[in-house]
mmCIF file of C-alpha atoms in Angstrom:
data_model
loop_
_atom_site.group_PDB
_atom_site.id
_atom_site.type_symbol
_atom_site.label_atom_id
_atom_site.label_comp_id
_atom_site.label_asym_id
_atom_site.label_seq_id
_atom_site.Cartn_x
_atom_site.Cartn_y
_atom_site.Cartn_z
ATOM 1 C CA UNK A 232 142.685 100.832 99.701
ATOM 2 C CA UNK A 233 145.400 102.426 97.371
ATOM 3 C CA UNK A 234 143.956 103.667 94.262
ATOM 4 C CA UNK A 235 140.035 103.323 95.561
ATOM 5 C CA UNK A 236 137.543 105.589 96.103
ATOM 6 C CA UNK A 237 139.311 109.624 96.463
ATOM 7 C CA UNK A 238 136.458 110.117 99.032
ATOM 8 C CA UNK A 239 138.495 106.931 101.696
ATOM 9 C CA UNK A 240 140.900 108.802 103.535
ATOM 10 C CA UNK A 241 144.341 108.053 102.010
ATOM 11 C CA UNK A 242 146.678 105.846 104.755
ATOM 12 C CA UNK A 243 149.466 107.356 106.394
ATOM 13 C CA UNK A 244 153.217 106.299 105.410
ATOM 14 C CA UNK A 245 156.116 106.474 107.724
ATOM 15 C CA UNK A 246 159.519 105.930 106.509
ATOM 16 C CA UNK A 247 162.163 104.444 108.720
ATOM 17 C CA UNK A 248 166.021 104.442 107.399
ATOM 18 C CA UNK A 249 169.448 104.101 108.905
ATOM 19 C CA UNK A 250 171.819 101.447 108.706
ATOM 20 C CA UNK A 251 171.626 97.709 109.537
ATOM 21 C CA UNK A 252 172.012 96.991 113.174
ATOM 22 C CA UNK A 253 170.743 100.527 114.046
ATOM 23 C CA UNK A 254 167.522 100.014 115.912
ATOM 24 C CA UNK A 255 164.768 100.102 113.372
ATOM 25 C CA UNK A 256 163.108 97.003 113.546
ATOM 26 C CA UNK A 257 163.150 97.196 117.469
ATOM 27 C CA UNK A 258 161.390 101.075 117.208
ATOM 28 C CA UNK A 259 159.128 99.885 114.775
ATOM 29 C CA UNK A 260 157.828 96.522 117.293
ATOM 30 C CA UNK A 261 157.134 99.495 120.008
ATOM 31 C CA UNK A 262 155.493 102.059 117.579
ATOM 32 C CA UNK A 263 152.962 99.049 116.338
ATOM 33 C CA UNK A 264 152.213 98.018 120.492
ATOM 34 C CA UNK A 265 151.737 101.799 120.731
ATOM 35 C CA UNK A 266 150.163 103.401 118.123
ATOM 36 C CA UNK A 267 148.628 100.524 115.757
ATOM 37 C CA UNK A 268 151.034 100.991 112.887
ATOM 38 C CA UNK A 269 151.148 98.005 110.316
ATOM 39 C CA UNK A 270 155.421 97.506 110.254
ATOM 40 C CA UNK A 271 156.301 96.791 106.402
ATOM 41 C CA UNK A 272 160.212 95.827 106.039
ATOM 42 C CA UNK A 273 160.878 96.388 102.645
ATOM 43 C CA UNK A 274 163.974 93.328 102.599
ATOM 44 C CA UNK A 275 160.964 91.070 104.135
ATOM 45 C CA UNK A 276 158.729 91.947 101.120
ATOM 46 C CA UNK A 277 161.544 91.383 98.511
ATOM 47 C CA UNK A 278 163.116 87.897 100.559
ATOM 48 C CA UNK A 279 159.221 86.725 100.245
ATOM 49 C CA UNK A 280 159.039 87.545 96.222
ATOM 50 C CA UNK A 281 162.282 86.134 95.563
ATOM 51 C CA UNK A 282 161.486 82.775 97.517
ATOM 52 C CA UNK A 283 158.220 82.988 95.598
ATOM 53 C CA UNK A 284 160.088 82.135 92.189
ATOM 54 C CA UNK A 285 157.949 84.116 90.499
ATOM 55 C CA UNK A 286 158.970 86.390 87.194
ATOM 56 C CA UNK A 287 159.590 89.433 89.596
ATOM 57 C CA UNK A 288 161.230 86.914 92.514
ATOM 58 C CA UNK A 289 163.727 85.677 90.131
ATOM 59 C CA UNK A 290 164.358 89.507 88.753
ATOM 60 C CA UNK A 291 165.126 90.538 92.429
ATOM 61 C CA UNK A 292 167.500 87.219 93.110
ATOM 62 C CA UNK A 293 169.108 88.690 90.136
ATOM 63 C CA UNK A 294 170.259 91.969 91.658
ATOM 64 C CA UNK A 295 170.521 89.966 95.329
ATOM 65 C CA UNK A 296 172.972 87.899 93.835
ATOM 66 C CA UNK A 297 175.251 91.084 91.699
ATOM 67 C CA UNK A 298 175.074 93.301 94.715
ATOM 68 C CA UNK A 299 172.914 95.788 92.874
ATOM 69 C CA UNK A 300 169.590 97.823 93.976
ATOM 70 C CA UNK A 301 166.232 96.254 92.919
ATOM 71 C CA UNK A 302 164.403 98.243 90.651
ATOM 72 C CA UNK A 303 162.206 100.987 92.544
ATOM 73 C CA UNK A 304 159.305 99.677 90.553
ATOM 74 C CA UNK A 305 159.238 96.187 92.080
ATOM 75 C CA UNK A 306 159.937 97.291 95.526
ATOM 76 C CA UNK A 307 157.010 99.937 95.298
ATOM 77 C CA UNK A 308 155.005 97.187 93.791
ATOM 78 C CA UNK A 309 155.317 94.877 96.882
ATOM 79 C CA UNK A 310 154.934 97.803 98.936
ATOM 80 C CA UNK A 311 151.468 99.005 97.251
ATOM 81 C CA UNK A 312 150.414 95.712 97.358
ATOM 82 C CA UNK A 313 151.417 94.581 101.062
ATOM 83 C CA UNK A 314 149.220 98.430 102.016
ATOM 84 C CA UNK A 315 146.065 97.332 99.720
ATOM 85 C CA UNK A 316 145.738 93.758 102.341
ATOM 86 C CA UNK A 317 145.284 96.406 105.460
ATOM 87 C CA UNK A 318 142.289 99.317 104.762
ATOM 88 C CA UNK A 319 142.359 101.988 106.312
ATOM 89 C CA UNK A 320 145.735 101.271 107.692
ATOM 90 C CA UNK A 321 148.565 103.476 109.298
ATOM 91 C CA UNK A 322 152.464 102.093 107.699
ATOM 92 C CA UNK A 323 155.649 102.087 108.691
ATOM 93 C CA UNK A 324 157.980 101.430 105.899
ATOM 94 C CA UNK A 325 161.585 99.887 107.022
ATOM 95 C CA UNK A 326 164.304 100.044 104.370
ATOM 96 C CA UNK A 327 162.849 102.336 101.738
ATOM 97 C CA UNK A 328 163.694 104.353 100.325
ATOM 98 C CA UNK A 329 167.672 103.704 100.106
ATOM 99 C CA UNK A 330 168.009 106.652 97.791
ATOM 100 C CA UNK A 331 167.235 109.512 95.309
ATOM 101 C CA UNK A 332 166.170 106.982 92.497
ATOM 102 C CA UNK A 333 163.701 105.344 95.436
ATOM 103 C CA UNK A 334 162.017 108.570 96.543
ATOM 104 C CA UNK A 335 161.359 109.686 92.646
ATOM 105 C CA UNK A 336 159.939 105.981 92.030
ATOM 106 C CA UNK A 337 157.929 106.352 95.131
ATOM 107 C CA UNK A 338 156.623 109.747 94.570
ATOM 108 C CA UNK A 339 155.566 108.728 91.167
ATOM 109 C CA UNK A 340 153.841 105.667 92.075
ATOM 110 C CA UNK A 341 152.657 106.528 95.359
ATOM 111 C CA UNK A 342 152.729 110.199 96.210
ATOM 112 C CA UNK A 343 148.622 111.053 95.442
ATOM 113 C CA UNK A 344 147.344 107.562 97.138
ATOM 114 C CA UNK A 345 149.134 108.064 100.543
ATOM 115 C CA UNK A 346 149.913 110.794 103.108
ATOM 116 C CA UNK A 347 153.697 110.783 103.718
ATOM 117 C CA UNK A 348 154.125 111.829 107.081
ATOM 118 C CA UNK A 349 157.810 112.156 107.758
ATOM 119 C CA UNK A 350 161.055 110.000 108.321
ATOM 120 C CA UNK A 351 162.286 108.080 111.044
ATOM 121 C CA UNK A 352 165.857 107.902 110.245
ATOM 122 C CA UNK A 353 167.905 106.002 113.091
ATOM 123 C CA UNK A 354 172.129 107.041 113.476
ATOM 124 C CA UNK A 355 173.760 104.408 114.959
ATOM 125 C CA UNK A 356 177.712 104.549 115.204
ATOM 126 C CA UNK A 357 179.283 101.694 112.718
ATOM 127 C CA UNK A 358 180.720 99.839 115.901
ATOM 128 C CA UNK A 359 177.494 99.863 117.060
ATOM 129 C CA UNK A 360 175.368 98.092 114.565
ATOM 130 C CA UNK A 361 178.407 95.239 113.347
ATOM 131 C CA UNK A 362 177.905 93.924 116.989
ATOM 132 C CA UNK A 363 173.812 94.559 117.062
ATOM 133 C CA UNK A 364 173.562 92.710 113.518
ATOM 134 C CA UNK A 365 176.431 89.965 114.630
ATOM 135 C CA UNK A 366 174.912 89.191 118.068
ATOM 136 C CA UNK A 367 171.772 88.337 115.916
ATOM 137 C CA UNK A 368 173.116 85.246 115.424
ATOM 138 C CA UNK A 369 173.416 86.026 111.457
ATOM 139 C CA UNK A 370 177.144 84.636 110.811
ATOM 140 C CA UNK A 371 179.816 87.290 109.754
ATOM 141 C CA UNK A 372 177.850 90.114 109.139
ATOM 142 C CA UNK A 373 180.547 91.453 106.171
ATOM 143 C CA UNK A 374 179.215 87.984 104.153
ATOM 144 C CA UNK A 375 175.572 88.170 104.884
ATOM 145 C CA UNK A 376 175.711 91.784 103.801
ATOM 146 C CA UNK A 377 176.287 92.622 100.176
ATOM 147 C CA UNK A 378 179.733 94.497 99.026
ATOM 148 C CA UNK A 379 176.958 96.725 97.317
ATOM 149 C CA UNK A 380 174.902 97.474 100.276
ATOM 150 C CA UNK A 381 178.081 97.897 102.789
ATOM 151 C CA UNK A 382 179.654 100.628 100.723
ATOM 152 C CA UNK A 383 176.431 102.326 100.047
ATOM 153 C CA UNK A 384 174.337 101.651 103.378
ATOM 154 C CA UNK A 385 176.367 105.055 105.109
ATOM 155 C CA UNK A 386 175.289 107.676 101.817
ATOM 156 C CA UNK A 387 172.600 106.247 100.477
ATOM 157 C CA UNK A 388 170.419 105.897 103.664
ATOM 158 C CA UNK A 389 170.915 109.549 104.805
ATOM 159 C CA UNK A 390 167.902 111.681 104.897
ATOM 160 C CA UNK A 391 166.875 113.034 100.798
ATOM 161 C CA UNK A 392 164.270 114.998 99.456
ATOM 162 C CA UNK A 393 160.969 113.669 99.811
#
């Protein structure tokens, strides 16, 4: 448990970045059959808050809606909180952080309850992932995704200090 008792061993954290369409979800499905990782998508955790309606839910619709990044503080929040429902587990996170202002959230939240292992981060040539993330049978990918997240997605997924 996050936060508990400093004698529990703290649970390791995986990150896992790159763009939409790239692989990630697919890697993380074979690292949980393999090595008993619990697979948190950070997208999952906010689509669940925001269809929640609660205070926070409607906050993240807000920034959904204007194309903007939801504050680090929620998205750690859901995060923390998703980790505390599996002790003693092993995490991959999927989706976070997206950039600088993520990893200084995280690190202030998070850094002395878990052990950051290292980053997964998936290149996938843009080609590529449009047809992965269109044969998904999500519609034209350039509505589904944000104007926000398609100019950002190539700079603000690459590998930052941790």
């Amino acid at each position: 448990m996050l936060g508990g008792d400093a004698a529990l061993a703290k649970p390791d954290v995986v990150f896992v970045l790159g763009p939409p369409g790239a692989g990630k979800g697919t890697q993380c499905h074979k690292i949980v059959e393999k090595y008993g990782f619990t697979h948190l998508s950070a997208g999952d955790l906010l689509r669940a808050e925001r269809a929640s309606g609660s205070p926070d839910g409607e906050l993240i619709e807000s920034h959904i809606t204007g194309g903007t990044i939801v504050p680090v503080e929620i998205t750690v929040k859901l995060l923390a909180n998703a980790m505390n429902k599996v002790p003693d587990g092993k995490f991959l996170i999927d989706g976070f952080p997206r950039n600088e202002d993520n990893v200084a959230g995280w690190n202030k939240q998070m850094s002395d309850k878990v052990n950051l292992r290292f980053v997964l981060f998936y290149e996938c040539e843009e080609d590529e992932c449009l047809r992965r993330a269109l044969g998904r049978n999500q519609g034209d990918l350039m509505t589904t995704l944000s104007r926000s997240e398609r100019e950002s997605a190539p700079t603000s997924t690459l590998p930052c200090p941790l």
